[in-house]
Amino acid sequence: MSYIDWLEKRYYAYRKYIPARVLYHPEYFRLLRQLGAGAEQREQLRTRQLRHILSSACTHVPFYRSTVRLSAAELAHEAPDELLARFPYLSKAEVMSRQRDFLDERLNPRFLNYVTSGGSSGQGIGLWRNKRLADIEKAFLIDCWGKSGFSFDKSNYLRIGADARRLAHEAPSRVMGNRLMLSPYHLAPQHRNQIVADLNAYRPDYVHAYPSSAAALAEIVSAGELDFKVKAVMLVSEPATLQQLAAIEGLFRCPISISYGQSERTNLAFASYHGGVFQPYRFEPLYAVTENRLQGETAEIVGTSLWNDVMPLIRYCTNDFGLVRADGVCEKLEGRDQEFLIDRFGNRIPGLSIVIDEVTWDFVRLYQVRQQQAGAIRLAVVGKHGALSGEQREFVLGAQLKRWGSFFDIDLEEVADIPLAPNGKRKLVDTTGRRLPA
């Protein structure tokens, strides 16, 4: 075990006994108070933060100083939303082509935390952050999730994510402080008995997981096997389908919160699911300015963090799509750019709209929509009890042909498994290597 691993283990072992004032930046507590203020005070805070971000960027960040022509008087006195409209849209490729130019020049990267992400699109990005920004992020999450009593440092919870991964020969779970870490790679029938025993021994009060991982757990464990009660489930890092949400609620029998965000931390939204009812995403206006950039018939989500003055990303194009109303509500997140399918007419179809029927879960454990060429899709399925019968195959394929046959040639493929990506997530839509018409 390395010194860093040893230190991390000690930290999580004693974290719940350390006063919160020691664990978090003072901005964390200040922001929690501000989030509970009235509408007028919240709007004043939003305006103040947006002006600060724009002014700081134009003064101290090389990229904006060279590309955005705004005077000190304009930055100080004009309406910040009008100033924001004068900034160019920003792409991931632009950021990665000149990373250092987006860092506040007053800061030394040696004393910052540099984090990288391959991203769901496979196009990587690297960002500098500090503890203050990380704790501000936690404040927004706790403002939502804390209503159920959840605390990152004090609550006992089940964590299923990339940080919980274990090697194939290792046990599926381990306790790390106030968290039961369950490896997403071990959510398979051969580990079921050990997982059930570990869950009942630890008895978590909350669940914090990827949607695909929590749903995979619901495929191998039933509610009747758990002898504890979960207060709430928090889903992160992936879109969640209604089928997944129904399965997760069926296992844990409690309210579910689904958060939307990205590695770049430019937008934040929450949706919920309880009693079979889905409440749509609502973007947090004090976290970021959320805009839409229309691309044909789709609306790309664009974000400007109100708090990231370390490496500000202003009007950042997320490559995620969903129409956000003026009140911040997004009825449907249509997916990320690489999750759209191309139909036989060249139109972009949200891949998450290709879903299988509820009755299909009686004999299918996993499914994935795959596209290698425009106008054709393949539905890869993993049988729950072995190979599908002819009648079952006909039912699954027939239902999709009825819905989507006028848009795609559709094929059905039975596979032994749908493996997880290196980040511990399982793609619902796989367009890797897709060939598009010239």
JSON list of N, CA and C in Angstrom, two decimals, residues 33 80 96 170 212 325 358 402 437:
[
{"chain": "A", "resi": 33, "resn": "ARG", "atom": "N", "xyz": [-25.99, 28.81, 3.60]},
{"chain": "A", "resi": 33, "resn": "ARG", "atom": "CA", "xyz": [-26.90, 29.84, 4.15]},
{"chain": "A", "resi": 33, "resn": "ARG", "atom": "C", "xyz": [-27.54, 30.64, 3.03]},
{"chain": "A", "resi": 80, "resn": "PRO", "atom": "N", "xyz": [-24.79, 42.13, -16.23]},
{"chain": "A", "resi": 80, "resn": "PRO", "atom": "CA", "xyz": [-23.90, 41.01, -16.54]},
{"chain": "A", "resi": 80, "resn": "PRO", "atom": "C", "xyz": [-24.47, 40.01, -17.54]},
{"chain": "A", "resi": 96, "resn": "MET", "atom": "N", "xyz": [-8.80, 22.47, -24.70]},
{"chain": "A", "resi": 96, "resn": "MET", "atom": "CA", "xyz": [-7.66, 21.57, -24.66]},
{"chain": "A", "resi": 96, "resn": "MET", "atom": "C", "xyz": [-6.52, 22.02, -25.57]},
{"chain": "A", "resi": 170, "resn": "GLU", "atom": "N", "xyz": [-10.55, -10.14, -6.30]},
{"chain": "A", "resi": 170, "resn": "GLU", "atom": "CA", "xyz": [-10.82, -9.57, -4.99]},
{"chain": "A", "resi": 170, "resn": "GLU", "atom": "C", "xyz": [-12.29, -9.66, -4.64]},
{"chain": "A", "resi": 212, "resn": "SER", "atom": "N", "xyz": [-26.57, 2.92, -13.97]},
{"chain": "A", "resi": 212, "resn": "SER", "atom": "CA", "xyz": [-26.41, 1.59, -14.55]},
{"chain": "A", "resi": 212, "resn": "SER", "atom": "C", "xyz": [-25.96, 0.58, -13.50]},
{"chain": "A", "resi": 325, "resn": "ARG", "atom": "N", "xyz": [-36.21, 25.28, -20.24]},
{"chain": "A", "resi": 325, "resn": "ARG", "atom": "CA", "xyz": [-37.15, 26.40, -20.24]},
{"chain": "A", "resi": 325, "resn": "ARG", "atom": "C", "xyz": [-36.60, 27.56, -19.43]},
{"chain": "A", "resi": 358, "resn": "GLU", "atom": "N", "xyz": [-41.48, -3.17, -20.81]},
{"chain": "A", "resi": 358, "resn": "GLU", "atom": "CA", "xyz": [-41.36, -3.56, -19.41]},
{"chain": "A", "resi": 358, "resn": "GLU", "atom": "C", "xyz": [-41.40, -5.07, -19.23]},
{"chain": "A", "resi": 402, "resn": "LYS", "atom": "N", "xyz": [-41.86, -2.26, -34.79]},
{"chain": "A", "resi": 402, "resn": "LYS", "atom": "CA", "xyz": [-43.13, -1.55, -34.82]},
{"chain": "A", "resi": 402, "resn": "LYS", "atom": "C", "xyz": [-42.92, -0.07, -34.51]},
{"chain": "A", "resi": 437, "resn": "PRO", "atom": "N", "xyz": [-22.22, 8.60, -43.55]},
{"chain": "A", "resi": 437, "resn": "PRO", "atom": "CA", "xyz": [-22.12, 8.85, -44.99]},
{"chain": "A", "resi": 437, "resn": "PRO", "atom": "C", "xyz": [-21.36, 10.13, -45.25]}
]
